[in-house]
XYZ file of C-alpha atoms in Angstrom:
261
model
C -58.611 -7.377 -2.228
C -55.977 -4.659 -2.335
C -53.508 -6.735 -0.288
C -54.082 -9.775 -2.450
C -53.555 -7.827 -5.679
C -50.362 -6.214 -4.401
C -48.838 -9.520 -3.333
C -49.551 -11.006 -6.742
C -47.458 -8.314 -8.470
C -44.392 -8.644 -6.235
C -41.714 -11.225 -6.975
C -38.734 -12.134 -4.820
C -35.285 -13.492 -5.612
C -33.177 -14.509 -2.624
C -29.559 -13.453 -3.090
C -26.731 -14.246 -0.682
C -23.090 -13.169 -0.721
C -20.309 -14.080 1.689
C -17.425 -11.637 2.259
C -14.082 -13.469 2.230
C -10.911 -11.656 3.321
C -7.277 -12.677 3.625
C -3.956 -10.851 3.958
C -0.310 -11.552 4.678
C 2.921 -9.599 5.133
C 6.282 -10.567 3.655
C 9.932 -9.581 3.701
C 12.032 -9.897 0.564
C 15.050 -12.161 0.459
C 17.580 -12.727 -2.289
C 20.029 -10.701 -4.329
C 17.795 -7.613 -4.673
C 16.291 -7.744 -1.176
C 17.803 -4.318 -0.412
C 16.948 -1.633 -2.931
C 19.968 0.568 -2.142
C 21.944 -1.614 0.302
C 20.171 0.042 3.225
C 16.435 0.097 2.534
C 14.635 -3.093 3.505
C 11.868 -4.114 1.097
C 8.645 -5.571 2.419
C 5.447 -6.559 0.677
C 1.826 -7.086 1.598
C -0.973 -8.953 -0.166
C -4.653 -8.339 0.569
C -7.627 -10.134 -0.975
C -11.327 -9.423 -0.415
C -14.102 -11.086 -2.392
C -17.878 -10.779 -2.166
C -18.460 -14.441 -2.901
C -21.826 -15.507 -4.421
C -23.537 -18.200 -2.338
C -27.126 -18.128 -3.601
C -28.899 -16.450 -6.505
C -32.537 -17.483 -6.401
C -32.911 -21.055 -7.621
C -30.227 -20.699 -10.289
C -27.165 -22.884 -10.648
C -24.341 -20.411 -9.977
C -21.372 -22.742 -10.486
C -20.331 -20.983 -13.712
C -20.547 -17.600 -11.963
C -18.399 -18.898 -9.091
C -15.802 -20.466 -11.398
C -15.621 -17.351 -13.568
C -15.234 -15.043 -10.582
C -12.553 -17.228 -8.999
C -10.632 -17.352 -12.292
C -10.872 -13.595 -12.824
C -9.910 -12.772 -9.229
C -7.237 -15.371 -8.526
C -6.311 -16.836 -11.897
C -7.472 -20.371 -11.152
C -10.564 -22.541 -10.823
C -8.766 -25.293 -8.904
C -10.069 -26.077 -5.435
C -12.567 -24.080 -3.428
C -12.411 -20.308 -3.203
C -10.907 -20.615 0.300
C -8.221 -22.987 -0.966
C -7.422 -20.699 -3.906
C -7.048 -17.660 -1.622
C -4.798 -19.581 0.786
C -2.696 -20.881 -2.101
C -2.196 -17.351 -3.404
C -0.843 -16.224 -0.032
C 1.333 -19.332 0.280
C 2.822 -18.815 -3.187
C 3.141 -15.036 -3.687
C 4.399 -13.716 -6.982
C 7.409 -11.465 -6.459
C 10.209 -9.904 -8.441
C 12.337 -12.314 -10.485
C 15.401 -11.590 -8.378
C 13.958 -12.022 -4.906
C 11.498 -14.166 -2.984
C 8.892 -13.275 -0.398
C 8.968 -14.833 3.057
C 5.959 -14.471 5.410
C 6.406 -12.330 8.534
C 4.063 -11.270 11.340
C 4.305 -7.510 10.783
C 6.121 -4.897 8.746
C 8.550 -2.534 10.439
C 7.676 1.128 9.947
C 10.658 3.439 9.773
C 12.498 5.628 7.319
C 14.652 2.748 6.071
C 11.869 0.533 4.754
C 9.989 0.250 1.488
C 6.682 -1.608 1.178
C 5.350 -3.089 -2.029
C 1.738 -4.180 -2.237
C -0.807 -6.162 -4.174
C -4.509 -5.908 -3.391
C -7.454 -7.622 -5.038
C -10.987 -6.428 -4.350
C -13.866 -8.274 -6.026
C -17.292 -6.771 -5.444
C -20.772 -6.672 -6.933
C -21.291 -3.582 -9.086
C -24.990 -4.154 -9.799
C -27.513 -6.962 -10.029
C -31.172 -7.804 -10.566
C -33.074 -11.005 -11.339
C -31.591 -11.139 -14.864
C -27.880 -10.585 -14.284
C -25.109 -9.745 -11.836
C -22.062 -7.596 -12.586
C -18.788 -8.001 -10.700
C -15.838 -5.651 -10.738
C -12.429 -7.096 -9.843
C -10.044 -4.272 -8.946
C -6.348 -5.070 -8.674
C -3.880 -2.523 -7.262
C -0.163 -3.244 -7.519
C 2.979 -1.370 -6.547
C 6.291 -3.042 -7.391
C 8.553 -0.036 -7.011
C 9.089 2.830 -9.426
C 7.260 6.124 -9.796
C 3.742 4.895 -9.061
C 1.502 1.892 -8.619
C -1.148 0.732 -11.064
C -4.832 0.041 -10.472
C -6.879 -1.894 -13.027
C -10.423 -3.228 -13.042
C -11.844 -6.218 -14.886
C -15.586 -6.817 -15.203
C -17.696 -9.944 -15.254
C -21.369 -10.048 -16.272
C -23.309 -13.244 -15.599
C -26.794 -13.809 -17.060
C -28.937 -15.789 -14.622
C -31.466 -17.279 -17.070
C -28.818 -18.483 -19.523
C -26.164 -19.202 -16.855
C -23.419 -17.720 -19.046
C -20.849 -14.981 -18.606
C -20.913 -12.314 -21.282
C -18.163 -12.089 -23.892
C -17.924 -10.240 -27.174
C -18.671 -13.537 -28.919
C -22.012 -14.208 -27.209
C -23.074 -10.585 -26.674
C -22.966 -9.606 -30.358
C -23.741 -11.234 -33.681
C -21.172 -12.104 -36.339
C -19.830 -9.085 -38.235
C -20.343 -6.625 -35.372
C -16.789 -5.268 -35.379
C -16.928 -2.097 -37.458
C -20.381 -0.975 -36.287
C -19.436 -1.401 -32.638
C -16.037 0.253 -33.025
C -17.654 3.262 -34.732
C -20.166 3.524 -31.881
C -17.386 3.432 -29.258
C -15.424 6.143 -31.048
C -18.541 8.306 -31.429
C -19.424 8.150 -27.750
C -15.775 8.626 -26.758
C -15.691 11.841 -28.774
C -18.961 13.044 -27.232
C -17.806 12.186 -23.698
C -14.706 14.343 -24.135
C -16.541 17.179 -25.933
C -14.127 16.762 -28.840
C -14.846 17.714 -32.433
C -13.486 14.526 -33.959
C -11.215 11.568 -33.268
C -8.072 13.574 -34.030
C -8.834 15.993 -31.192
C -8.637 13.109 -28.733
C -4.917 12.809 -29.408
C -4.354 16.211 -27.810
C -6.078 14.894 -24.686
C -3.657 11.991 -24.337
C -5.504 9.296 -26.291
C -3.739 6.817 -28.574
C -6.130 7.413 -31.439
C -4.571 4.776 -33.703
C -4.992 2.113 -31.014
C -8.646 2.500 -30.012
C -10.245 -0.939 -30.049
C -13.339 -2.808 -28.861
C -12.583 -3.686 -25.271
C -13.495 -7.250 -24.261
C -13.680 -5.791 -20.749
C -17.301 -4.614 -20.705
C -20.438 -4.831 -18.572
C -24.118 -3.872 -18.443
C -25.319 -0.815 -16.561
C -29.007 -0.042 -16.986
C -29.668 0.273 -20.705
C -25.995 0.907 -21.511
C -23.176 -1.392 -22.530
C -20.086 0.018 -20.832
C -16.674 -0.661 -22.380
C -13.896 -0.251 -19.827
C -10.296 0.706 -20.577
C -7.610 0.662 -17.905
C -4.685 3.114 -17.809
C -2.401 2.748 -20.844
C -5.022 0.741 -22.813
C -6.010 3.549 -25.165
C -4.609 6.635 -23.439
C -1.753 7.881 -21.295
C -1.593 7.031 -17.593
C -2.586 10.605 -16.710
C -5.976 10.121 -18.407
C -6.818 7.322 -15.957
C -9.453 4.645 -16.436
C -12.008 5.213 -19.194
C -15.615 4.023 -19.432
C -17.347 4.369 -22.794
C -21.117 4.055 -22.418
C -22.963 2.852 -25.519
C -26.803 2.851 -25.197
C -27.994 -0.584 -26.283
C -30.648 0.764 -28.663
C -27.965 2.512 -30.764
C -26.405 -0.875 -31.586
C -29.469 -3.118 -31.219
C -29.007 -4.491 -34.732
C -25.751 -6.218 -33.786
C -26.676 -7.388 -30.269
C -27.210 -11.129 -29.896
C -30.706 -12.440 -29.029
C -29.346 -13.589 -25.661
C -28.315 -10.094 -24.569
C -31.139 -8.303 -26.368
C -33.642 -10.329 -24.340
C -32.123 -8.932 -21.134
C -32.455 -5.328 -22.287
C -36.017 -5.820 -23.505
C -37.212 -7.819 -20.508
C -38.233 -4.719 -18.552
C -36.134 -5.843 -15.584
C -33.207 -3.445 -16.088
């Protein structure tokens, strides 16, 4: 009896991901191929994606298309074709082109640029899956830049979350106030003006469309330079869903109140 009762309370959702990786090295050619007439400039591109193959019995085509678009900027062709096309048509500086090579020379007279894209699952359950797409780029200068974009897909509704379908009409001011409040608390500041001393652009704080679900929180992500100086780094503002439940759409509210978080 005990075994039968236990099996009746356990549910299973089969989930399958396939890790896809690709990389290529390049040498620059063209007018600016040498940064100081002696330093050869090379570049490397690396892409790694945890590709969704199966998510229970759900149709995951929208998840796949959304992830491919966010990672590679296109929904044309299969994911393998899109990755190969990116390596075949690399985006370089306006004044030079990138030609594929087998390997990059390592000596004091070389400079290597890079672009890496890493798309991975941040969290998932039977109600949703969250992807983070991290892009690191160095195109010369003082430092590179790393940014992350998030994608939340709801399995029952087969939609990706956006501000438009996550919140009801007229949410703007209430949600912005909540973000500012939790940003102040996170930094142990007295008020919004104190954030300016910490490197924040207090007049430019906005509702980030780059957000995701984490437990019972809605996390609004800001990359370097979005609302603060580069030295502040990336910023995550966690807003507990129950503090803004009145402006959350029925679609998202159902996920939080399903008991599956």
